[in-house]
Short mmCIF file of C-alpha atoms in Angstrom, two decimals:
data_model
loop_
_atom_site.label_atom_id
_atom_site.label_comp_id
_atom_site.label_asym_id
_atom_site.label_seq_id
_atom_site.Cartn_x
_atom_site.Cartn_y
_atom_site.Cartn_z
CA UNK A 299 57.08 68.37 23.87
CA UNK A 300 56.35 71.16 26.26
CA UNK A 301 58.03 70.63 29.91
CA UNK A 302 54.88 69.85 32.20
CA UNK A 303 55.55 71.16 35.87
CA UNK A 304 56.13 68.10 38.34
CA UNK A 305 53.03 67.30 40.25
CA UNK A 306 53.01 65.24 43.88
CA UNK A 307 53.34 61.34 43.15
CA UNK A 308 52.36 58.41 45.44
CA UNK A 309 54.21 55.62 45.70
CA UNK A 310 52.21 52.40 43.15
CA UNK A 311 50.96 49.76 45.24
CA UNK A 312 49.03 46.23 43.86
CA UNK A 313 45.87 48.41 43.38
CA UNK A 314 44.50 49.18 39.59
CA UNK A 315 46.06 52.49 39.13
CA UNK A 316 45.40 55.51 37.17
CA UNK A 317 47.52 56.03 34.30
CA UNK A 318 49.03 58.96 32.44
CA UNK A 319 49.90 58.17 29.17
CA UNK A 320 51.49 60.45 26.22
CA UNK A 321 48.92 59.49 23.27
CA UNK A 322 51.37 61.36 21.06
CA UNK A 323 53.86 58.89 21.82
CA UNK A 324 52.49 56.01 24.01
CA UNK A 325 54.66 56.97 26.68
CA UNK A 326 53.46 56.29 30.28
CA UNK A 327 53.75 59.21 32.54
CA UNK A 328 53.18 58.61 35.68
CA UNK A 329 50.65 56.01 37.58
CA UNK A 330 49.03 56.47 40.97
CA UNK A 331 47.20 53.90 43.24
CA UNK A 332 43.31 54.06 43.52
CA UNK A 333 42.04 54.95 47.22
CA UNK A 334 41.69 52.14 49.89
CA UNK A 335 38.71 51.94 51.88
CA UNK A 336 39.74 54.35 54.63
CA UNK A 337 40.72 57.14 52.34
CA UNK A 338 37.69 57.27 50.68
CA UNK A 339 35.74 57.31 54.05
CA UNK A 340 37.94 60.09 55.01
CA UNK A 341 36.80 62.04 52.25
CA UNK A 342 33.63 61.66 52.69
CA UNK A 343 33.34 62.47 56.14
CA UNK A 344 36.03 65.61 55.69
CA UNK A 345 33.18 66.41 52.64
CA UNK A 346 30.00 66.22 54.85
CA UNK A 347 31.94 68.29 58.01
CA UNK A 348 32.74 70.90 55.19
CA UNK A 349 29.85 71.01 53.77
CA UNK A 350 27.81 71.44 57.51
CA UNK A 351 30.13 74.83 58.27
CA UNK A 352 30.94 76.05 54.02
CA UNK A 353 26.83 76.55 53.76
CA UNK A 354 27.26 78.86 56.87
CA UNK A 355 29.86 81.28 54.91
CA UNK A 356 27.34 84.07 53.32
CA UNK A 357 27.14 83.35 49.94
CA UNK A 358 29.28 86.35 48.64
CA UNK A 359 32.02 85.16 50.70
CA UNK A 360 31.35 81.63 49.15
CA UNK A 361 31.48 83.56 45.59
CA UNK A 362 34.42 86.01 46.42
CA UNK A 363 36.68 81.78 46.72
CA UNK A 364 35.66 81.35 43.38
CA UNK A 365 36.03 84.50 42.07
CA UNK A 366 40.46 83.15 43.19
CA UNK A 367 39.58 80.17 41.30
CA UNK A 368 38.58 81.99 37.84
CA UNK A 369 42.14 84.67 38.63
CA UNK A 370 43.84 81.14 38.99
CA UNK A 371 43.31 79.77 36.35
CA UNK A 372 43.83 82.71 34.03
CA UNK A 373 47.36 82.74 36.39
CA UNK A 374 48.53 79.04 35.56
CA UNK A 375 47.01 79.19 31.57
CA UNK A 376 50.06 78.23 30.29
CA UNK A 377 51.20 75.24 32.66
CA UNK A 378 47.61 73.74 33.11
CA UNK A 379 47.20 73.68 29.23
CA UNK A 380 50.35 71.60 29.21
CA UNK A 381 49.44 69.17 31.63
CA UNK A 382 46.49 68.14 29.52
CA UNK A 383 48.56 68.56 25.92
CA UNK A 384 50.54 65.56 27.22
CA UNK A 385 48.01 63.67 29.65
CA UNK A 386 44.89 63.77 26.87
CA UNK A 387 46.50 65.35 23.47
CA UNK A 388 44.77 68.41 23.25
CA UNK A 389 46.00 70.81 20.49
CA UNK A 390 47.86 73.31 23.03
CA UNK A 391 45.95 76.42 21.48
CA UNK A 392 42.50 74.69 22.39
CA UNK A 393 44.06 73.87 26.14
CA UNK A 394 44.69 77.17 26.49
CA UNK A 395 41.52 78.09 25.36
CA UNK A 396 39.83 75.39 27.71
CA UNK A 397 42.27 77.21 30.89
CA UNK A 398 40.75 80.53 29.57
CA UNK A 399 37.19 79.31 29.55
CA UNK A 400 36.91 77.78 33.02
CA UNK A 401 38.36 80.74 34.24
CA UNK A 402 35.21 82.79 32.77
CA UNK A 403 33.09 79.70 34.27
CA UNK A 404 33.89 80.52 37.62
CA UNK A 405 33.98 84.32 37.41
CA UNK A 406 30.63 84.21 35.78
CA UNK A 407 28.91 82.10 39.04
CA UNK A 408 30.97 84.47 41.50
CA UNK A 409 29.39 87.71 39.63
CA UNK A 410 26.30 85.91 39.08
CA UNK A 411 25.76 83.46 42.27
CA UNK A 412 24.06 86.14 44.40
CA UNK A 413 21.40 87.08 42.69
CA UNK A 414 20.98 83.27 41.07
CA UNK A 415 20.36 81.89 43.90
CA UNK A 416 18.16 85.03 45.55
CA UNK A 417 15.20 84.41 47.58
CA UNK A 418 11.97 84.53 44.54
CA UNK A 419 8.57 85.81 46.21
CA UNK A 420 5.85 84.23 45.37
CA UNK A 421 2.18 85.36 45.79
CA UNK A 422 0.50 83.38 49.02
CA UNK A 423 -2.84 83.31 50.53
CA UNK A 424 -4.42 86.41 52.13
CA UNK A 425 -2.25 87.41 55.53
CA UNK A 426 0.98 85.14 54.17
CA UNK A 427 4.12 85.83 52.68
CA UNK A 428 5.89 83.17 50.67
CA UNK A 429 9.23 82.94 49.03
CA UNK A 430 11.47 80.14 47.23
CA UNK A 431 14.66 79.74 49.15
CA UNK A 432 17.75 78.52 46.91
CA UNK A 433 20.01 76.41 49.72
CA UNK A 434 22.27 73.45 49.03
CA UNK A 435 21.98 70.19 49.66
CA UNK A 436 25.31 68.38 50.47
CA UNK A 437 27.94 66.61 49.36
CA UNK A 438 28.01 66.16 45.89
CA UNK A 439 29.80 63.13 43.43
CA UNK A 440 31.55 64.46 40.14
CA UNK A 441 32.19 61.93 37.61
CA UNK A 442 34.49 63.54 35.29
CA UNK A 443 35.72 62.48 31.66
CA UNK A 444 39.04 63.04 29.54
CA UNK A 445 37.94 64.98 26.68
CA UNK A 446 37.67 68.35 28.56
CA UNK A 447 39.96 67.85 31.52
CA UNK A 448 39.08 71.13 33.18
CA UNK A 449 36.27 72.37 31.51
CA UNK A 450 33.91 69.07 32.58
CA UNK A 451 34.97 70.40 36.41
CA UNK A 452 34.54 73.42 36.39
CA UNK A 453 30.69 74.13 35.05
CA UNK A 454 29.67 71.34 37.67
CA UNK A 455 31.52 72.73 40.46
CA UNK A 456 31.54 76.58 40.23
CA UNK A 457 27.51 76.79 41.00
CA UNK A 458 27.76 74.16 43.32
CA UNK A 459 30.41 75.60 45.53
CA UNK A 460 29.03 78.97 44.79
CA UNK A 461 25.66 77.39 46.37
CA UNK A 462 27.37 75.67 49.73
CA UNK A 463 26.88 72.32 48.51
CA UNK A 464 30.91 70.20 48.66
CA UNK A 465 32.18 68.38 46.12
CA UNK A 466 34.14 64.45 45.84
CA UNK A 467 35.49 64.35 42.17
CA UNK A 468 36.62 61.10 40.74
CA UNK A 469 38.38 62.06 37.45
CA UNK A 470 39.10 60.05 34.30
CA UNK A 471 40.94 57.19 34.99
CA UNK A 472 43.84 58.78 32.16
CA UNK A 473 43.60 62.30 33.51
CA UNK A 474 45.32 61.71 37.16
CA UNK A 475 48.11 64.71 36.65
CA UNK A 476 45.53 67.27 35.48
CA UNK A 477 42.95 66.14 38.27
CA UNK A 478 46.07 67.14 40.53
CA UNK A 479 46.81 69.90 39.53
CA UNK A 480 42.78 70.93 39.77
CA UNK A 481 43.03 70.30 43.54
CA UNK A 482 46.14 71.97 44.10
CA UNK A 483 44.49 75.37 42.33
CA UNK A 484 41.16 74.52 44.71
CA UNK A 485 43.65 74.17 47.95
CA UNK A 486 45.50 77.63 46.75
CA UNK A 487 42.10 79.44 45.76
CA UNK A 488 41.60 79.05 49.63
CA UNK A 489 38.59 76.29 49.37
CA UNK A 490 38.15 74.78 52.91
CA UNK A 491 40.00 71.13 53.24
CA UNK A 492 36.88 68.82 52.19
CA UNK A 493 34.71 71.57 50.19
CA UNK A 494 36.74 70.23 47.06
CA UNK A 495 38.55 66.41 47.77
CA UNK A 496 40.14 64.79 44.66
CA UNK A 497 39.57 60.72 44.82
CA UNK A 498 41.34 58.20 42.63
CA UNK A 499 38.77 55.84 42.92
CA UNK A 500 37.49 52.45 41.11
CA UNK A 501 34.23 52.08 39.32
CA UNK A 502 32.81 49.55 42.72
CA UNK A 503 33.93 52.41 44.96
CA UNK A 504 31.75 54.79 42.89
CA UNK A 505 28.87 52.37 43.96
CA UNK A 506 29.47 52.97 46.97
CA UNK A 507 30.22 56.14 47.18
CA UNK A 508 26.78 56.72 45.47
CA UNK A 509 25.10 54.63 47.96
CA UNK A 510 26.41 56.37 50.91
CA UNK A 511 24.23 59.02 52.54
CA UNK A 512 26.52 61.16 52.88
CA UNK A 513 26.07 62.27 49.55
CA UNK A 514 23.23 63.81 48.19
CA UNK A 515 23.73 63.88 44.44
CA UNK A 516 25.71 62.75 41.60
CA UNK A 517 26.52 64.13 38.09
CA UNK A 518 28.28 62.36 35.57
CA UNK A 519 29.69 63.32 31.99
CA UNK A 520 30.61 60.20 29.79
CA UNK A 521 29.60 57.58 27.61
CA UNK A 522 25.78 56.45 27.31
CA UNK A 523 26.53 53.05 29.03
CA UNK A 524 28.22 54.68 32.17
CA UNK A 525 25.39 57.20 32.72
CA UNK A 526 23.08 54.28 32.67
CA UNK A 527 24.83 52.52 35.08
CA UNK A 528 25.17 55.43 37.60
CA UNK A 529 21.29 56.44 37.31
CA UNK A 530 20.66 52.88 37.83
CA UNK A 531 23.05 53.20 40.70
CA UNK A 532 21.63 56.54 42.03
CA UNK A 533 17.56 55.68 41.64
CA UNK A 534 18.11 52.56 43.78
CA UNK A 535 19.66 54.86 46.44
CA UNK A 536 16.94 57.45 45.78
CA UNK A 537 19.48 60.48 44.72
CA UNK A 538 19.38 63.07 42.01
CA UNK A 539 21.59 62.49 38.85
CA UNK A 540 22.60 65.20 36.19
CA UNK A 541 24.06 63.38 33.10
CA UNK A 542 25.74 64.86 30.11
CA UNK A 543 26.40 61.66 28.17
CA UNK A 544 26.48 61.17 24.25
CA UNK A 545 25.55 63.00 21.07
CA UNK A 546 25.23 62.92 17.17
CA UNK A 547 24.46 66.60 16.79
CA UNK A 548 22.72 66.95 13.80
CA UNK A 549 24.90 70.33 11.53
CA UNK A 550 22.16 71.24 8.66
CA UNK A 551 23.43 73.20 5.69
CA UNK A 552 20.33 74.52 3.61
CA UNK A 553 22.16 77.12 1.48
CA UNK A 554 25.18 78.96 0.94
CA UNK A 555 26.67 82.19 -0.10
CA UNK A 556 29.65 80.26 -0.47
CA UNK A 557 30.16 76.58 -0.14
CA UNK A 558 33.59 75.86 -0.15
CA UNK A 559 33.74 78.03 2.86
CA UNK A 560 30.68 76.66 4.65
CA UNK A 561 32.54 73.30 4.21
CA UNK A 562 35.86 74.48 5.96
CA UNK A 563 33.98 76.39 8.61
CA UNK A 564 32.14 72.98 8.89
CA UNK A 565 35.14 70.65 8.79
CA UNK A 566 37.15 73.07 11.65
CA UNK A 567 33.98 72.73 14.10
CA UNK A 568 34.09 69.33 13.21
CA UNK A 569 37.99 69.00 14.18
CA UNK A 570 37.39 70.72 17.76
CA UNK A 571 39.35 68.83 20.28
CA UNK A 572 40.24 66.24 17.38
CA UNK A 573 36.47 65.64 16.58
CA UNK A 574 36.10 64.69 20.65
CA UNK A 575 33.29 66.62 22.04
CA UNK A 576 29.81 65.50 22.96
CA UNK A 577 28.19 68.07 20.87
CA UNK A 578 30.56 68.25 17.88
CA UNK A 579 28.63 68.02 14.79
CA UNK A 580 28.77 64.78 14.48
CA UNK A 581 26.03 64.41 11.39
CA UNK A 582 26.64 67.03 8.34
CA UNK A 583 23.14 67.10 6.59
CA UNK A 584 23.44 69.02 3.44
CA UNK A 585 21.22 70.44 0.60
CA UNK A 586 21.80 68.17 -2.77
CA UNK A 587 22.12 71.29 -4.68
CA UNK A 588 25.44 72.17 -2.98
CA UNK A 589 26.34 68.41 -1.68
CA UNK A 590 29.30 67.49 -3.97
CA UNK A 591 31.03 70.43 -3.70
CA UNK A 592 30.63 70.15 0.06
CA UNK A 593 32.36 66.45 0.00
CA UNK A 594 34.15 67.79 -2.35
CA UNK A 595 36.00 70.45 0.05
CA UNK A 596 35.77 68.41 3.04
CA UNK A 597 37.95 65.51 1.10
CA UNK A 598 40.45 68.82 0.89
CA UNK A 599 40.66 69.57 4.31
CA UNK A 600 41.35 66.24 5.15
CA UNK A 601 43.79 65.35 2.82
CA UNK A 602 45.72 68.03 3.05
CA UNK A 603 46.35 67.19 7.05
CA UNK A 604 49.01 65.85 8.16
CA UNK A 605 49.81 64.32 11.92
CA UNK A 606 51.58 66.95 13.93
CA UNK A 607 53.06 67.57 17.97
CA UNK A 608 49.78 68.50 19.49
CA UNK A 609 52.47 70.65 21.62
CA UNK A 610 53.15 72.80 19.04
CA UNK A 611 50.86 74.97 17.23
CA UNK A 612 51.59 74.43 13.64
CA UNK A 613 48.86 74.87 10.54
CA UNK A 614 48.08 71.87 8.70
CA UNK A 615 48.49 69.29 11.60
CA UNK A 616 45.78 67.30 13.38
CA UNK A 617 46.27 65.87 16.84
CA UNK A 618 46.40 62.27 18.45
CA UNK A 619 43.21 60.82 19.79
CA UNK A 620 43.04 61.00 23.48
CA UNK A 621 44.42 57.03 23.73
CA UNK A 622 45.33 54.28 21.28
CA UNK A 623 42.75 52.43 22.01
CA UNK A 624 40.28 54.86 21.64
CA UNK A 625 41.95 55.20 17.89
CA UNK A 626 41.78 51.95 17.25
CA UNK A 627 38.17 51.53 18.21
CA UNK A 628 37.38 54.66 15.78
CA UNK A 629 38.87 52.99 12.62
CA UNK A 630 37.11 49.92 13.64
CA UNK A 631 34.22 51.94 13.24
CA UNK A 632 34.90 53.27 10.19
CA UNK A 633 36.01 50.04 8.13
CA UNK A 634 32.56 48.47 9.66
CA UNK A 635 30.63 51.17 7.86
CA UNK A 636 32.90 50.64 4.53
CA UNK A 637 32.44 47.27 4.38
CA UNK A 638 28.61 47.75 5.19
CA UNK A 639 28.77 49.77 1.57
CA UNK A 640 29.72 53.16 2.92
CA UNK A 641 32.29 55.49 0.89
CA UNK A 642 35.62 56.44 2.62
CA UNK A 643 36.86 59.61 0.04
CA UNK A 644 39.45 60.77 2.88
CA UNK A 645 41.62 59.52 5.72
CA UNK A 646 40.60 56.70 8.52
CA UNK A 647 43.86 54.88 8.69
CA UNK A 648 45.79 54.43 11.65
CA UNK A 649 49.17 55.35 12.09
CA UNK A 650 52.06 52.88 12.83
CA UNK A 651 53.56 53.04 16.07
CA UNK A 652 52.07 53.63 19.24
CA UNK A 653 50.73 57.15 19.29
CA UNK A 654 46.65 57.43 18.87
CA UNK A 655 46.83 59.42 15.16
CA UNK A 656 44.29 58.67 12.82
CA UNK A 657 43.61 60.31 9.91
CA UNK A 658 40.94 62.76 10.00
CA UNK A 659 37.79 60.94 7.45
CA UNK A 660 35.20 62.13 5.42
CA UNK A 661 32.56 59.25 5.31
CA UNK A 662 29.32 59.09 2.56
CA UNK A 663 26.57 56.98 1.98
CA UNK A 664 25.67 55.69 5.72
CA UNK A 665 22.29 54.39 5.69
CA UNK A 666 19.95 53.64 8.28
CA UNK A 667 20.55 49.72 8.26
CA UNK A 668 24.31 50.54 9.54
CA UNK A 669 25.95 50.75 12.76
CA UNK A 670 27.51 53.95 12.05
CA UNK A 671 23.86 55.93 11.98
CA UNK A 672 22.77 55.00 15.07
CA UNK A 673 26.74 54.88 16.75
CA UNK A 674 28.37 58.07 17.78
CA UNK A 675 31.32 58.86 16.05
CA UNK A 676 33.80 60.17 18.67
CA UNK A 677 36.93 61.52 16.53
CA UNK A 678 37.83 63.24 13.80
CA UNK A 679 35.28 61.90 11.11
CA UNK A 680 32.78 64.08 8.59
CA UNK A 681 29.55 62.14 8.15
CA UNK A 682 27.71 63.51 5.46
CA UNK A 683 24.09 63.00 4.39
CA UNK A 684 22.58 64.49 1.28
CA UNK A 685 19.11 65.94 1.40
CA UNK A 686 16.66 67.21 -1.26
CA UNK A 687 14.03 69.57 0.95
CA UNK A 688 14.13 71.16 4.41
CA UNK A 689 11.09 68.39 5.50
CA UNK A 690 13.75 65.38 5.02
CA UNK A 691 16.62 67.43 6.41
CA UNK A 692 14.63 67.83 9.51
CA UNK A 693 13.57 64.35 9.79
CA UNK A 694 17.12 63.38 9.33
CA UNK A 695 18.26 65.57 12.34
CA UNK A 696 15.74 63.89 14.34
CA UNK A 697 16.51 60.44 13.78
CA UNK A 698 18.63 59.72 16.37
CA UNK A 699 18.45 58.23 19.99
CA UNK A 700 20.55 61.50 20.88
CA UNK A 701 19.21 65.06 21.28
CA UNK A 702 22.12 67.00 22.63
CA UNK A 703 22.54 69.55 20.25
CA UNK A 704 21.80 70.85 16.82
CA UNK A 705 22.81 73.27 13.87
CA UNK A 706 20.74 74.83 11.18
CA UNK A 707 22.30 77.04 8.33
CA UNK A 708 20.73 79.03 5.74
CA UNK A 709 21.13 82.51 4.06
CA UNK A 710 17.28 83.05 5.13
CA UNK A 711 17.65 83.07 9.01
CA UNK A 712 13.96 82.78 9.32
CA UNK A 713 14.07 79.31 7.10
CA UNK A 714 17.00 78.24 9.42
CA UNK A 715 15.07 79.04 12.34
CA UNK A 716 11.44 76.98 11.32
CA UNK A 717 13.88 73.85 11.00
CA UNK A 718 16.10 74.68 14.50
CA UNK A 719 12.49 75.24 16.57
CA UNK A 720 11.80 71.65 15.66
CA UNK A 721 15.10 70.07 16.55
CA UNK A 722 14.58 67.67 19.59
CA UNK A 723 17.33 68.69 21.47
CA UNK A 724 18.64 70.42 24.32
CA UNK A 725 20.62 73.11 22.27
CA UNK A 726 19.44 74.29 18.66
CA UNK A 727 21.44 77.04 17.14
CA UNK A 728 20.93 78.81 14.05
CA UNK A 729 23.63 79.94 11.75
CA UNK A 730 26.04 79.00 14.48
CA UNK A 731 27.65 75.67 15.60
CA UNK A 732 27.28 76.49 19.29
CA UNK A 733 26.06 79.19 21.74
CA UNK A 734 29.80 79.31 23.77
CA UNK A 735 29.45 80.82 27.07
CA UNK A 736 29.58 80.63 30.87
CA UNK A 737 25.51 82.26 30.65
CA UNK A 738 24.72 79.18 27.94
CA UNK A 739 22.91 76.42 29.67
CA UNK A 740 24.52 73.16 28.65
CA UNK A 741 22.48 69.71 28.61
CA UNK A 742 20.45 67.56 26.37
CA UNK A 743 17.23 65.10 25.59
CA UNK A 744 16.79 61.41 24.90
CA UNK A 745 19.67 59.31 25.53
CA UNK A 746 22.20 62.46 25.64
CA UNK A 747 21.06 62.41 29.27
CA UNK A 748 18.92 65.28 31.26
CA UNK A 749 19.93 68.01 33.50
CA UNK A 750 21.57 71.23 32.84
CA UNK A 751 25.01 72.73 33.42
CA UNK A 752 25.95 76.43 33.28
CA UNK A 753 24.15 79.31 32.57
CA UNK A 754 21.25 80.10 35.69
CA UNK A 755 19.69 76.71 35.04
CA UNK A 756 23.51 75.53 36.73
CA UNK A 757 22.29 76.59 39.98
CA UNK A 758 18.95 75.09 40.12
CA UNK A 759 19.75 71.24 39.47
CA UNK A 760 21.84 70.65 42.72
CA UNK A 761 19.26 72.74 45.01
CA UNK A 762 16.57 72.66 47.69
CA UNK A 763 14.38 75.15 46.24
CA UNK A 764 12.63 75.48 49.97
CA UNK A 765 9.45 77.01 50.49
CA UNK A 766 9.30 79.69 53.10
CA UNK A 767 5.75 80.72 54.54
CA UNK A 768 5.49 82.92 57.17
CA UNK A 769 1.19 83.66 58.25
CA UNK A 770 1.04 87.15 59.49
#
């Protein structure tokens, strides 16, 4: 494995820690204690100070600190990307890549910020002049997940510290050494102590870190059941919630010039972060009249995979799941739909030992009445559904209580396009898999949560667009 700098440890005390495990090789880390009661009301009160004096720096100051956040990380590519190779498994190519990208995050918002967040006239009545102000609003929670260590941080908190508003972050419970190392990059960036504070924290401290009014907002990216809890959570409190939670992103093949390469272009997006990414196409629904071969070259790709060091880039590998219980809960998944009359042509078996590999699947025949078509398939698995027109490939796509993203394919853009417009999603693409970008808002419908990250609509969730109204 690749050496991982050492990172500041606290000594483990009786409290539920958070845990960094190898998933390669089930190897604990390193643990750390969550935060008694007094740290976290440290934090918050170092948080609200900063916040009353960082919305006094001009806002190109503000955008000049993270303009040394995005040089930072381009700086530490290399060492970040290995903290999360061993922390979460990430391919090492694809950490680096995830380093590279947060980096163009925060220089996008330090170019951008200024005129983002601009003062908009507006007409007014005879003898008036109005405008909408853009000014923060406070101190800000960050619920964080594993899957993109850095990534998941940085579109929520570039805007926001671009804006003036200060940010708590309580990171995945398995991603303590990368969460670390995020802080100490914030600290060296030259963020003022409490504009960024780093909290190992349980799930009743969240409560009440919620509840506290201190803090004026809270966005969460995770599972379905954890963004219902904290909008439960925030709506009794009366605060605003941005939630990136679940998808089944709908990938729609109508045509192709040539399918066995539509398949492996299919099957890569597919195998993105080991097939763990909300918007991964998650539902492959493909013309009949190219269908087999399709299965047919996805069964290829898989097969011919075989587990690899996630530390070393080496063709014809696929990487551990994030945790072995997370692989385990996959393949549980996956013999559920078998036995509910699916058809397994590729992979879905666990490995032996206690690393989180398992096989990369291509999965056929899930109908409505099973688990698996309403369930989001977080890993490396190809559902595929076989369509005969582009009016049941588009009620397919829509049949789902997720509507994060979507895909539509097609040698005639135009026919691709009629489908995409009709998506019910937050992000419909056509003849791509995703619109990539720090300028690409990021967010969905339905039970993929609400809210929008990145991209100009970044700096308008987290705001207090103010009316200004001076009479003449």
């Amino acid at each position: 494995m690749t050496a991982v700098p050492s990172l500041p440890t606290r000594p483990v005390t009786g409290r539920p820690a958070y845990r960094s495990v190898n998933p390669a090789t089930g190897e604990l880390l390193d643990e750390f204690p969550t935060a008694t009661g007094a740290e976290v009301e440290e934090a918050l009160a170092t948080a609200d100070a900063a916040y009353r004096a960082w919305r006094t720096v001009p806002l190109e100051e503000r955008a000049a600190v993270a303009a040394r956040i995005g040089e930072l990380f381009t700086e530490r590519a290399e060492e970040l990307a290995a903290i999360i190779t061993e922390e979460m498994g990430k391919p090492l190519a694809e950490a680096v890549g995830e380093v590279e990208f947060c980096a163009e995050i925060f220089a996008y918002f330090a170019a951008q910020g200024p005129a983002l967040a601009a003062d908009q006239p507006i007409p007014a009545p005879a003898g008036g002049r109005a405008v909408i102000q853009k000014r923060p609003v406070g101190v800000l929670l960050g619920i964080m997940p594993w899957n993109y260590p850095y990534y998941q941080v940085a579109r929520f908190a570039a805007p926001n510290l671009v804006l003036g508003n200060t940010i708590v972050l309580k990171h995945a419970e398995s991603c303590p050494r990368a969460a670390l190392a995020l802080q100490q990059l914030m600290d060296d960036a030259g963020v003022p102590a409490g504009a960024y504070t780093n909290l190992f924290v349980s799930h009743d401290q969240v409560e009440q870190i919620i509840a506290d009014p201190r803090v004026e907002g809270v966005s969460l990216t995770g599972s379905e059941r954890a963004g219902a809890a904290v909008a439960e959570i925030a709506g009794r409190n009366l605060k605003k919630v941005v939630l990136e939670l679940g998808g089944s992103d709908p990938y729609v093949v109508l045509d192709a010039a040539d399918v066995k390469e539509a398949a492996r272009a299919a099957f890569a997006t597919r195998m993105g972060n080991t097939g763990q990414a909300c918007n991964s196409n998650k539902r492959m629904i493909v013309m009949e009249d190219i269908y087999d071969e399709f299965v047919a070259e996805l069964t290829r790709q898989a097969r011919g995979l075989e587990p690899g060091d996630p530390a070393v880039d080496a063709p014809g590998t696929y990487a551990p799941l994030s945790s072995r219980a997370a692989a385990e809960g996959l393949a549980a998944q996956i013999r559920e739909a078998v036995a509910a009359g699916a058809t397994l042509h590729a992979g879905g078996t666990l490995l032996e030992g206690p690393g989180a590999y398992l096989a990369p699947a291509v999965l056929t025949g899930i109908t409505p009445e099973m688990a698996a078509f309403r369930e989001e398939l977080f890993g490396p698995v190809a559902v595929v559904y076989r369509v005969s027109s582009d009016e049941q490939a588009l009620a397919l796509a829509n049949d789902t209580p997720y509507g994060l993203g979507g895909a539509v394919f097609s040698t005639d853009p135009e026919r691709a396009r009629r489908i995409a417009e009709q998506l019910e999603c937050g992000m419909a693409n056509v003849n791509a898999a995703e619109a990539e970008g720090a300028g690409m808002p990021f967010g969905g419908v339905k039970r993929s949560g609400y809210g929008r990250e990145l991209g100009p609509l970044g700096m308008d969730e987290f705001v207090n667009k103010r009316l200004l109204y001076v009479n003449d």
